[in-house]
Tab-separated table of C-alpha atoms in Angstrom:
chain	number	residue	atom	x	y	z
A	14	MET	CA	77.090	85.360	116.176
A	15	GLU	CA	78.123	84.584	119.754
A	16	LEU	CA	81.630	83.116	119.905
A	17	PRO	CA	82.423	80.170	122.201
A	18	MET	CA	85.939	81.400	123.037
A	19	ASP	CA	87.011	84.133	125.475
A	20	PHE	CA	89.102	87.132	124.488
A	21	LYS	CA	91.006	89.098	127.167
A	22	SER	CA	90.062	92.400	125.538
A	23	ASN	CA	86.442	91.283	125.010
A	24	LYS	CA	86.978	92.043	121.321
A	25	CYS	CA	88.411	90.031	118.433
A	26	THR	CA	89.757	90.591	114.963
A	27	ILE	CA	89.704	88.232	111.977
A	28	ILE	CA	93.163	87.299	110.769
A	29	GLY	CA	91.881	85.343	107.749
A	30	SER	CA	89.685	82.456	106.608
A	31	CYS	CA	90.183	79.279	104.577
A	32	ASN	CA	87.679	76.658	103.514
A	33	GLY	CA	85.108	77.764	106.090
A	34	LEU	CA	87.591	78.011	108.980
A	35	VAL	CA	88.115	81.416	110.544
A	36	CYS	CA	91.321	82.499	112.287
A	37	LEU	CA	90.801	84.964	115.173
A	38	THR	CA	92.798	86.780	117.842
A	39	ASP	CA	92.316	89.588	120.373
A	40	ASP	CA	91.669	92.996	118.877
A	41	ASP	CA	93.527	94.833	121.636
A	42	TYR	CA	97.145	95.794	120.781
A	43	GLY	CA	98.460	94.369	124.024
A	44	PHE	CA	96.912	90.919	123.468
A	45	SER	CA	96.799	90.550	119.689
A	46	GLY	CA	98.598	87.456	118.382
A	47	ARG	CA	99.380	86.048	121.831
A	48	VAL	CA	96.578	83.500	121.696
A	49	ILE	CA	95.138	82.480	118.308
A	50	TYR	CA	91.937	80.582	117.574
A	51	VAL	CA	90.997	78.556	114.481
A	52	PHE	CA	87.229	78.446	114.548
A	53	ASN	CA	84.640	76.390	112.659
A	54	PRO	CA	81.451	78.535	112.866
A	55	LEU	CA	79.277	75.755	111.446
A	56	LEU	CA	80.227	73.255	114.118
A	57	GLN	CA	80.884	75.903	116.779
A	58	LYS	CA	84.225	74.246	117.549
A	59	PHE	CA	87.635	75.848	117.834
A	60	LYS	CA	91.316	75.116	118.317
A	61	CYS	CA	93.295	77.347	120.755
A	62	ILE	CA	96.904	77.939	119.740
A	63	ILE	CA	99.598	79.532	121.852
A	64	GLY	CA	103.284	80.061	121.072
A	65	SER	CA	106.340	78.072	121.948
A	66	SER	CA	107.607	78.379	125.555
A	67	TYR	CA	110.459	80.632	124.430
A	68	CYS	CA	108.126	82.909	122.565
A	69	CYS	CA	105.580	83.147	125.397
A	70	ASN	CA	108.281	84.087	127.894
A	71	ARG	CA	109.474	86.988	125.761
A	72	LEU	CA	105.933	88.125	124.986
A	73	ASN	CA	105.291	88.534	128.665
A	74	HIS	CA	108.446	90.502	129.516
A	75	GLU	CA	109.259	92.775	126.562
A	76	TYR	CA	107.525	95.385	124.457
A	77	THR	CA	106.287	93.419	121.441
A	78	ARG	CA	104.445	93.837	118.179
A	79	VAL	CA	102.840	90.655	116.828
A	80	HIS	CA	101.492	89.999	113.344
A	81	VAL	CA	99.776	86.767	112.291
A	82	GLY	CA	98.911	85.170	108.957
A	83	PHE	CA	96.742	82.126	108.156
A	84	TRP	CA	96.615	79.881	105.067
A	85	TYR	CA	95.872	76.412	103.743
A	86	ASP	CA	98.797	74.315	102.429
A	87	ASP	CA	97.181	72.247	99.678
A	88	THR	CA	100.386	70.276	99.082
A	89	LYS	CA	100.176	68.760	102.570
A	90	SER	CA	96.453	69.192	103.342
A	91	ASP	CA	97.402	71.304	106.329
A	92	TYR	CA	96.290	74.613	107.838
A	93	LYS	CA	99.177	76.811	108.916
A	94	LEU	CA	99.889	80.024	110.783
A	95	ILE	CA	102.805	82.412	110.665
A	96	ARG	CA	103.551	84.693	113.652
A	97	ILE	CA	106.015	87.580	113.236
A	98	MET	CA	107.148	89.136	116.502
A	99	HIS	CA	109.254	92.235	117.049
A	100	PHE	CA	110.806	92.685	120.556
A	101	ARG	CA	112.255	95.850	122.033
A	102	LYS	CA	114.169	95.231	125.242
A	103	GLY	CA	114.282	98.918	126.196
A	104	GLY	CA	110.592	99.599	125.614
A	105	LEU	CA	108.543	101.428	123.038
A	106	LEU	CA	111.223	103.871	121.829
A	107	SER	CA	114.238	101.498	121.825
A	108	TYR	CA	114.464	101.199	118.035
A	109	ASP	CA	118.164	100.247	118.137
A	110	LYS	CA	117.480	97.275	120.441
A	111	GLU	CA	114.849	95.565	118.294
A	112	GLN	CA	114.969	91.854	117.530
A	113	SER	CA	112.633	89.668	115.516
A	114	LEU	CA	111.312	86.153	115.796
A	115	VAL	CA	109.222	84.235	113.251
A	116	GLU	CA	107.370	80.980	113.877
A	117	VAL	CA	105.185	78.798	111.627
A	118	TYR	CA	102.545	76.540	113.168
A	119	SER	CA	101.126	73.378	111.574
A	120	LEU	CA	97.705	72.171	112.646
A	121	ASN	CA	98.605	68.662	111.458
A	122	THR	CA	101.675	68.331	113.701
A	123	ARG	CA	100.388	70.731	116.369
A	124	SER	CA	103.853	72.244	116.610
A	125	TRP	CA	105.754	75.497	115.932
A	126	ARG	CA	108.802	75.805	113.742
A	127	LYS	CA	111.265	78.707	114.012
A	128	ILE	CA	112.326	80.047	110.613
A	129	ASN	CA	114.851	82.514	109.202
A	130	TYR	CA	113.771	86.063	109.975
A	131	ALA	CA	116.616	88.078	108.465
A	132	LYS	CA	114.302	89.917	106.058
A	133	VAL	CA	111.904	91.140	108.743
A	134	SER	CA	114.400	92.569	111.259
A	135	GLY	CA	113.612	96.209	111.889
A	136	ILE	CA	110.292	96.141	110.071
A	137	ILE	CA	107.062	97.637	111.362
A	138	GLU	CA	104.267	95.797	109.610
A	139	CYS	CA	101.353	98.130	109.167
A	140	SER	CA	98.607	95.749	107.989
A	141	TYR	CA	97.040	93.316	110.464
A	142	GLN	CA	95.358	91.261	107.748
A	143	HIS	CA	97.391	89.411	105.157
A	144	VAL	CA	96.393	88.655	101.576
A	145	PHE	CA	96.949	85.169	100.142
A	146	VAL	CA	97.740	84.959	96.400
A	147	ASP	CA	99.924	82.643	94.280
A	148	GLY	CA	101.085	80.642	97.296
A	149	THR	CA	102.235	83.747	99.174
A	150	LEU	CA	101.006	85.782	102.151
A	151	ASN	CA	101.342	89.546	101.640
A	152	GLY	CA	101.092	92.573	103.924
A	153	LEU	CA	101.904	96.259	103.666
A	154	ALA	CA	105.068	97.113	105.630
A	155	GLY	CA	107.731	99.693	106.349
A	156	TYR	CA	110.955	99.928	108.352
A	157	SER	CA	111.139	101.338	111.850
A	158	ARG	CA	111.318	105.118	112.008
A	159	LYS	CA	111.690	107.217	115.174
A	160	SER	CA	109.155	109.771	114.074
A	161	GLU	CA	106.489	107.998	111.959
A	162	VAL	CA	105.630	104.801	110.086
A	163	MET	CA	105.840	104.959	106.296
A	164	ILE	CA	104.391	102.221	104.093
A	165	GLU	CA	107.321	101.431	101.787
A	166	PHE	CA	106.730	97.976	100.301
A	167	ILE	CA	104.793	94.712	100.425
A	168	LEU	CA	106.278	92.076	102.713
A	169	SER	CA	105.684	88.759	100.951
A	170	PHE	CA	106.102	85.338	102.516
A	171	ASP	CA	106.392	82.265	100.279
A	172	CYS	CA	104.293	79.615	101.988
A	173	ARG	CA	106.170	76.765	100.265
A	174	SER	CA	109.826	77.772	100.645
A	175	TYR	CA	109.331	79.804	103.897
A	176	VAL	CA	111.297	82.723	102.419
A	177	PHE	CA	110.552	86.437	102.794
A	178	ARG	CA	110.916	89.030	100.048
A	179	GLU	CA	110.151	92.691	99.611
A	180	VAL	CA	107.826	93.551	96.693
A	181	GLU	CA	107.959	97.125	95.389
A	182	LEU	CA	104.793	99.188	95.587
A	183	PRO	CA	103.436	101.015	92.524
A	184	SER	CA	104.256	104.734	92.534
A	185	TYR	CA	100.744	105.778	93.535
A	186	GLN	CA	102.089	108.670	95.606
A	187	GLU	CA	103.412	110.401	92.492
A	188	HIS	CA	99.901	110.655	91.034
A	189	HIS	CA	98.141	112.124	94.064
A	190	LEU	CA	99.188	114.782	96.576
A	191	CYS	CA	97.575	113.340	99.708
A	192	PRO	CA	96.701	109.655	99.300
A	193	LEU	CA	95.391	107.882	102.397
A	194	VAL	CA	96.644	104.533	103.702
A	195	PRO	CA	96.259	101.913	100.953
A	196	ASN	CA	94.486	98.538	101.298
A	197	LEU	CA	95.904	95.297	99.942
A	198	GLU	CA	93.330	92.880	98.462
A	199	VAL	CA	92.862	90.169	95.836
A	200	TYR	CA	91.038	91.282	92.706
A	201	LYS	CA	90.404	88.972	89.730
A	202	GLY	CA	93.046	86.581	91.088
A	203	CYS	CA	95.734	89.256	91.281
A	204	LEU	CA	97.276	91.222	94.111
A	205	ALA	CA	95.586	94.640	94.137
A	206	LEU	CA	96.255	97.918	95.910
A	207	PHE	CA	93.260	100.134	96.670
A	208	VAL	CA	94.138	103.722	97.582
A	209	ALA	CA	91.567	106.095	99.085
A	210	LEU	CA	92.071	109.550	97.643
A	211	GLY	CA	89.350	111.410	99.529
A	212	CYS	CA	85.905	112.581	98.427
A	213	ASP	CA	84.520	114.731	95.615
A	214	GLU	CA	82.139	117.673	96.030
A	215	ASP	CA	79.194	115.276	96.567
A	216	ARG	CA	81.181	113.468	99.280
A	217	THR	CA	81.478	110.408	97.116
A	218	ALA	CA	84.596	108.394	97.921
A	219	ILE	CA	87.279	108.367	95.265
A	220	TRP	CA	89.520	105.326	94.950
A	221	SER	CA	92.483	104.389	92.851
A	222	LEU	CA	93.085	100.734	91.954
A	223	TRP	CA	96.501	99.272	91.087
A	224	LEU	CA	96.574	95.665	89.840
A	225	MET	CA	99.717	93.521	89.852
A	226	LYS	CA	99.143	91.151	86.911
A	227	GLU	CA	102.577	89.579	87.233
A	228	PHE	CA	103.284	88.854	90.870
A	229	GLY	CA	106.359	90.629	92.213
A	230	VAL	CA	106.604	93.112	89.365
A	231	ALA	CA	105.302	96.524	90.425
A	232	GLU	CA	105.148	97.824	86.844
A	233	THR	CA	102.452	95.308	85.877
């Protein structure tokens, strides 16, 4: 399908979809999350969303990582976005100078709201797509490390209370010597972790599935 919007990188990535609407942004690391589009593929119409003036100024002058989530608020009949931004004033390797900013956008009011970001300071979020389940947006995350990024927990955002929490991951690493990067999905209405373990002798992919039947409790 040919898209009616322009992307600076000439590539796009899907952030998420709700009720037939698709949320898109640039696929290039340097442009991702700067400009966001909510697109109706049936009508071929879209809404272009940029950040607040404060946010845009910092995005243009500092090294930044941006992560975006998209969901439908059924209590207010509103589509919303969350944008998590991590700024490093000294550049790529300035871990000790990192600051965070979080904004939530409402399509009804066409405005951004800055929210408490204490829980996300110092976090490198590894997953670009978030999973919506039980009124929360969830992504795999880990804290900043100078050598490498380790996935340590699920960063969960409550879409009603606008509060972040860390959800413990199942101990899948104890069962396998060299698991690959896991994928977070929804399976049978529950948050699920799919872990690629490699291939067998016939080159058939082997996967491990962990299902969280009670949200927030890793043991379930």
